[in-house]
Amino acid sequence: MAKLAADLLEQIDALADQLLVRITEEIEIYRTECLVSRAELRASLIANMDQILGRLLGERGGDLSAPRLIGRTRAAQDMPLPEVLRAYRLGFAFVWERLLGAARDSGQRSVDALLDTATTIWELADDFSLALTESYREAMSERMIEADRRRSGILSAILDGPASGSLSAWEVAKLLDLPYEGTFLVVVAEVTEGRSSALPRLEDRLRRLDVGSAWRSQPHHEIGVLSLGPRREPAAVLTAVEQVALGRVGVSPVFHRLDGAARALRLAQVALEALARGTKGIRRLDDDPHIDLLVRDRETTRRFVLRVLGGVLATPDHERTTLLTTATVWIDARGSAAEAGRQLYCHENTVRQRIRRLEEHLGGSLDDPRVLSDLTIALRAIRAFPELGDRLDA
């Protein structure tokens, strides 16, 4: 066997030319030279045959540097792994054919020796193919991680606001392959303990909905900018998010230019924080005119709600809930007791009685624009932060 391998090593240049012809005839992607040139392919054939025959000579130990290099190189060239492995199979079959031909020319003793070591040769083929596959996948994994980091860094330019980087929102849109203007949402999802992802397989679902997305991963959260494309209503998108969520998820109001992503992120974070810890669910904030003021300073907002609605919040649960619900519906109905009654399934006089009780707790009439304004903003704050509407202890 050593003699057969040594004889083939002396012919390695001619063998590489023959194998080059076979591979380019049988594998189209090598024939077109779109990714790998003939010269590079020939050099890799020589390197791998040299290492294979050297192993058969007993001179190379367990050296697998050639297949590992090819794996990383082909990954960098975006060569499909099945085609690379197919070329390897052709290469080992070619080496076997040449060994068998040389053994027959040498005599029966050489043929017997070759057959006795056939298992070793095919085990060697497995070792080389495995080394190539592992290095290919390692390289592809590194590329994917690097691409994710790059996209995450680019996304930061709009999520962290104008001061975070030199890229404009328009440049970010081009780099992330997202439109600059359209219909967008920001999603903030909590990564729960023991999980590597907050929204597993969501991107596949979004692609099926024709929704583009870009993501930034943090230790405890995943943040995504979703481009709804022609889909104007986010209902189907929110359903897809809710179906895969493993923890709390906050969703921003819809916005229409990428430079609004930083504000949308703040609102999505507020929506998430309003959900109880340890629960699983999704919450989306409405784009209320007062929302930016309310979320800027939670403690100030809490004190304002207590000042306006403290008397209501101190009442028993049933009365507190009834008064807050009636007030919200009455304001949304533009002060119409009849319309509020229709929505609440009660008589309009019942609505008026509840409003009078509410005014007693407010310490003023809702005919006073200042009292009405304070009530409206306080109710908006409770809508943004539901815990602010909890009953006060005596």
XYZ file of C-alpha atoms in Angstrom:
394
model
C 0.000 0.000 0.000
C 2.801 2.400 0.842
C 4.405 1.704 -2.536
C 1.119 2.243 -4.395
C 0.505 5.526 -2.564
C 4.093 6.689 -3.223
C 3.726 5.944 -6.938
C 0.526 8.003 -7.138
C 2.113 10.887 -5.229
C 4.721 11.155 -7.975
C 1.877 11.586 -10.502
C -0.155 14.018 -8.396
C -0.118 16.904 -10.903
C -1.436 14.687 -13.721
C -4.003 13.109 -11.378
C -5.227 16.564 -10.338
C -5.769 17.492 -14.004
C -7.800 14.319 -14.587
C -9.898 14.769 -11.453
C -10.472 18.434 -12.332
C -12.018 17.347 -15.642
C -14.275 14.811 -13.912
C -15.557 17.260 -11.285
C -16.229 20.079 -13.735
C -18.051 17.697 -16.068
C -20.312 16.306 -13.346
C -20.916 19.321 -11.065
C -22.263 22.382 -12.826
C -21.406 24.930 -10.140
C -17.700 24.060 -10.552
C -18.011 24.068 -14.321
C -19.292 27.639 -14.476
C -16.471 29.002 -12.262
C -19.030 31.386 -10.715
C -17.652 30.782 -7.220
C -14.437 28.735 -7.573
C -11.883 29.226 -10.340
C -10.258 26.260 -12.103
C -6.847 27.201 -10.703
C -8.139 27.311 -7.133
C -10.031 24.034 -7.559
C -6.925 22.322 -8.971
C -4.801 23.555 -6.057
C -7.327 22.213 -3.542
C -7.387 18.826 -5.313
C -3.612 18.575 -5.076
C -3.639 19.560 -1.370
C -6.293 16.993 -0.466
C -4.841 14.124 -2.560
C -1.424 14.842 -1.097
C -2.860 14.531 2.404
C -4.883 11.389 1.576
C -1.949 9.598 -0.020
C 0.347 10.804 2.754
C -1.997 9.200 5.300
C -1.856 5.927 3.318
C 1.926 6.156 3.392
C 1.734 6.442 7.161
C 3.567 9.758 7.146
C 0.855 12.283 8.092
C -0.651 10.995 11.328
C -4.164 12.363 11.828
C -3.659 15.561 9.821
C -7.013 16.897 8.546
C -5.915 20.444 7.796
C -6.723 20.193 4.071
C -10.439 19.314 4.422
C -10.832 21.821 7.254
C -9.361 24.573 5.087
C -11.625 23.621 2.184
C -14.675 23.674 4.478
C -13.969 27.213 5.666
C -12.994 28.411 2.203
C -16.119 27.056 0.497
C -18.330 28.500 3.240
C -16.788 31.917 2.641
C -17.490 31.485 -1.075
C -21.160 30.581 -0.406
C -20.639 27.223 -2.098
C -23.525 24.840 -1.229
C -22.317 22.162 1.195
C -23.968 19.253 -0.730
C -22.002 20.198 -3.846
C -18.734 20.398 -1.911
C -19.331 16.948 -0.406
C -20.266 15.593 -3.813
C -16.901 16.766 -5.147
C -15.233 15.022 -2.198
C -17.024 11.760 -2.985
C -15.884 12.022 -6.596
C -12.355 12.689 -5.395
C -12.199 9.625 -3.136
C -13.751 7.422 -5.816
C -11.114 8.712 -8.232
C -8.252 7.966 -5.801
C -9.658 4.461 -5.218
C -9.857 3.812 -8.956
C -6.267 4.899 -9.455
C -5.064 2.772 -6.515
C -6.942 -0.232 -7.875
C -5.506 0.295 -11.363
C -1.971 0.597 -9.984
C -2.486 -2.525 -7.844
C -3.628 -4.581 -10.840
C -0.603 -3.418 -12.830
C 1.621 -4.447 -9.907
C 0.174 -7.927 -9.478
C -2.225 -9.986 -7.364
C -0.337 -9.406 -4.097
C -0.916 -5.641 -4.499
C -4.619 -6.180 -5.282
C -4.983 -8.334 -2.163
C -3.180 -5.724 -0.065
C -5.480 -2.988 -1.410
C -8.615 -5.008 -0.688
C -7.359 -5.728 2.836
C -7.126 -1.981 3.495
C -10.363 -0.950 1.707
C -12.166 -0.383 4.991
C -9.368 1.899 6.175
C -9.587 3.955 2.974
C -13.355 4.494 3.269
C -13.001 5.341 6.956
C -10.489 7.929 5.831
C -13.107 9.266 3.397
C -15.553 9.606 6.297
C -12.955 11.408 8.429
C -12.186 13.898 5.657
C -15.866 14.521 4.864
C -16.712 15.013 8.538
C -13.822 17.426 9.057
C -14.921 19.407 5.994
C -18.554 19.503 7.121
C -17.712 20.626 10.654
C -15.405 23.418 9.517
C -17.949 24.523 6.887
C -20.716 24.751 9.476
C -18.477 26.511 11.990
C -17.592 29.110 9.382
C -21.230 29.587 8.371
C -22.237 29.926 12.023
C -19.555 32.562 12.554
C -20.782 34.428 9.474
C -24.370 34.334 10.703
C -23.367 35.613 14.137
C -21.328 38.381 12.562
C -24.209 39.281 10.234
C -26.601 39.373 13.208
C -24.207 41.624 15.118
C -23.856 43.911 12.135
C -27.638 44.144 11.627
C -28.060 44.704 15.356
C -25.517 47.513 15.279
C -27.180 49.108 12.270
C -30.593 48.821 13.918
C -29.242 50.623 16.975
C -28.859 53.756 14.851
C -32.652 54.162 14.759
C -33.666 52.433 18.006
C -31.316 54.441 20.220
C -32.110 57.758 18.586
C -30.175 60.202 16.384
C -27.221 60.566 18.778
C -26.376 56.841 18.684
C -24.533 56.814 15.377
C -23.747 58.552 12.137
C -26.210 56.572 9.985
C -29.443 58.268 8.996
C -32.771 56.422 9.117
C -32.783 56.383 5.305
C -29.331 54.727 5.237
C -30.436 52.210 7.861
C -33.471 51.342 5.747
C -31.252 50.573 2.756
C -28.794 48.484 4.771
C -31.561 46.454 6.434
C -33.578 46.113 3.223
C -36.568 47.827 4.807
C -38.619 50.722 3.388
C -38.027 54.156 4.892
C -41.741 54.969 4.813
C -44.520 52.454 5.355
C -46.348 50.812 8.242
C -44.136 49.735 11.153
C -44.311 48.270 14.661
C -41.634 47.834 17.314
C -41.833 44.640 19.373
C -40.008 44.090 22.696
C -40.132 40.485 23.913
C -38.886 39.208 27.259
C -36.412 36.301 27.210
C -37.585 34.057 30.031
C -35.199 32.136 32.275
C -33.802 28.987 30.683
C -34.773 30.057 27.144
C -32.462 31.170 24.357
C -35.201 32.927 22.388
C -38.232 35.000 23.306
C -40.133 34.451 20.047
C -38.998 31.148 18.487
C -39.696 30.688 14.771
C -41.428 34.062 14.538
C -39.414 35.214 11.526
C -40.676 32.253 9.476
C -44.260 33.198 10.330
C -43.610 36.842 9.458
C -42.182 35.908 6.062
C -45.346 33.943 5.308
C -47.313 37.106 6.123
C -45.030 39.157 3.826
C -43.760 41.124 6.833
C -40.127 42.239 6.871
C -38.225 42.485 10.141
C -34.886 43.362 11.717
C -33.884 42.293 15.224
C -31.538 43.232 18.048
C -30.829 40.706 20.794
C -30.088 41.725 24.375
C -29.466 39.527 27.438
C -33.082 39.770 28.629
C -35.001 41.066 25.613
C -35.350 40.703 21.856
C -36.256 43.895 20.019
C -37.694 43.847 16.510
C -38.725 46.461 13.958
C -41.495 44.995 11.809
C -42.403 46.378 8.393
C -46.003 45.433 7.661
C -45.682 46.163 3.943
C -49.038 46.328 2.163
C -50.746 44.894 5.271
C -52.211 47.995 6.931
C -53.859 46.311 9.900
C -51.495 44.638 12.389
C -54.028 42.127 13.747
C -52.608 39.068 11.924
C -49.049 40.087 12.854
C -49.943 40.476 16.525
C -51.630 37.072 16.454
C -48.462 35.509 15.048
C -46.380 37.165 17.782
C -48.747 36.042 20.524
C -48.763 32.430 19.285
C -44.994 32.016 19.717
C -44.352 34.294 22.731
C -42.811 32.571 25.758
C -43.056 35.575 28.084
C -44.189 39.191 28.169
C -44.309 41.113 24.879
C -44.796 44.852 24.436
C -45.843 46.317 21.099
C -45.702 49.952 20.028
C -48.409 51.859 18.209
C -48.139 51.823 14.428
C -45.747 54.432 13.009
C -45.011 55.378 9.424
C -41.343 56.401 9.130
C -38.292 54.551 10.386
C -37.031 57.620 12.208
C -39.961 57.085 14.611
C -38.486 53.784 15.845
C -36.815 55.259 18.957
C -40.109 56.657 20.272
C -41.898 53.425 19.339
C -39.312 51.425 21.300
C -39.976 53.453 24.460
C -43.708 52.840 24.141
C -43.224 49.118 23.482
C -41.057 48.877 26.614
C -43.744 50.621 28.642
C -46.358 48.211 27.274
C -44.223 45.234 28.324
C -43.564 46.610 31.808
C -47.293 47.061 32.366
C -47.719 43.269 32.212
C -47.239 41.407 35.480
C -43.871 39.700 35.927
C -43.889 35.950 35.429
C -46.880 36.074 33.093
C -47.123 35.394 29.365
C -48.975 37.785 27.108
C -48.876 40.648 24.652
C -49.848 44.275 25.169
C -49.947 47.147 22.739
C -50.205 50.840 23.567
C -52.509 53.184 21.692
C -50.919 56.280 20.183
C -52.681 58.684 22.530
C -51.905 62.435 22.296
C -50.811 62.419 25.958
C -48.779 59.211 25.823
C -45.347 60.820 25.549
C -45.989 62.942 28.627
C -47.332 59.971 30.582
C -44.441 57.599 29.910
C -41.667 60.125 30.426
C -41.830 60.053 34.231
C -43.777 57.181 35.761
C -43.604 58.514 39.324
C -44.939 61.936 38.332
C -47.743 60.238 36.414
C -48.582 58.092 39.456
C -48.786 61.161 41.714
C -51.014 62.939 39.191
C -53.435 59.982 39.030
C -53.594 59.836 42.822
C -54.280 63.575 43.031
C -57.114 63.400 40.498
C -58.637 59.990 41.216
C -57.531 59.216 44.760
C -61.110 59.347 46.055
C -62.339 56.969 43.366
C -59.463 54.536 43.872
C -60.230 54.312 47.584
C -63.780 53.010 46.987
C -64.666 49.282 47.035
C -63.646 47.293 43.984
C -67.069 47.115 42.323
C -67.769 50.840 42.655
C -64.224 51.799 41.602
C -64.406 49.624 38.474
C -67.904 50.865 37.612
C -67.007 54.528 37.957
C -63.745 54.252 35.995
C -65.399 52.271 33.188
C -68.365 54.649 33.001
C -66.076 57.694 32.930
C -63.944 56.196 30.131
C -66.966 55.293 27.978
C -68.696 58.627 28.685
C -65.605 60.597 27.589
C -65.183 58.435 24.480
C -68.877 59.133 23.718
C -68.098 62.883 23.911
C -70.206 63.366 27.015
C -73.330 61.679 25.637
C -75.121 59.800 28.443
C -77.401 58.129 25.898
C -74.524 56.773 23.788
C -72.582 55.712 26.891
C -75.698 53.907 28.164
C -76.000 51.982 24.897
C -72.396 50.849 25.160
C -72.687 49.971 28.862
C -76.113 48.293 28.482
C -77.749 50.544 31.046
C -80.173 53.476 31.043
C -78.786 56.942 30.336
C -80.071 58.134 33.730
C -77.893 55.454 35.351
C -74.924 56.934 33.501
C -75.813 60.414 34.768
C -76.077 59.136 38.366
C -72.646 57.533 38.103
C -71.155 60.715 36.668
C -72.586 62.700 39.617
C -71.002 60.233 42.070
C -67.734 60.555 40.162
C -67.891 64.370 40.440
C -68.298 64.041 44.194
C -65.032 62.084 44.369
C -63.323 64.515 41.989
C -64.384 67.498 44.044
C -65.609 69.434 41.019
C -68.020 69.467 38.104
C -67.108 67.921 34.760
C -68.600 71.044 33.182
C -65.355 72.688 34.324
C -62.840 72.187 31.457
C -59.967 71.865 33.943
C -61.651 69.050 35.882
C -62.614 67.279 32.661
C -59.071 67.635 31.289
C -57.510 66.229 34.470
C -59.929 63.281 34.452
C -59.256 62.545 30.794
C -55.482 62.505 31.268
C -55.734 60.419 34.454
C -57.859 57.824 32.640
C -55.349 57.783 29.794
C -52.598 57.132 32.337
C -54.532 54.171 33.751
C -55.000 52.833 30.220
C -51.220 53.041 29.702
C -50.376 51.739 33.190
C -53.273 49.550 34.417
C -51.716 49.137 37.865
C -52.396 52.847 38.502
C -56.090 51.989 38.605
C -55.700 49.463 41.400
C -57.672 50.024 44.595
C -55.911 52.063 47.244
C -55.503 50.551 50.688
C -57.499 52.347 53.395
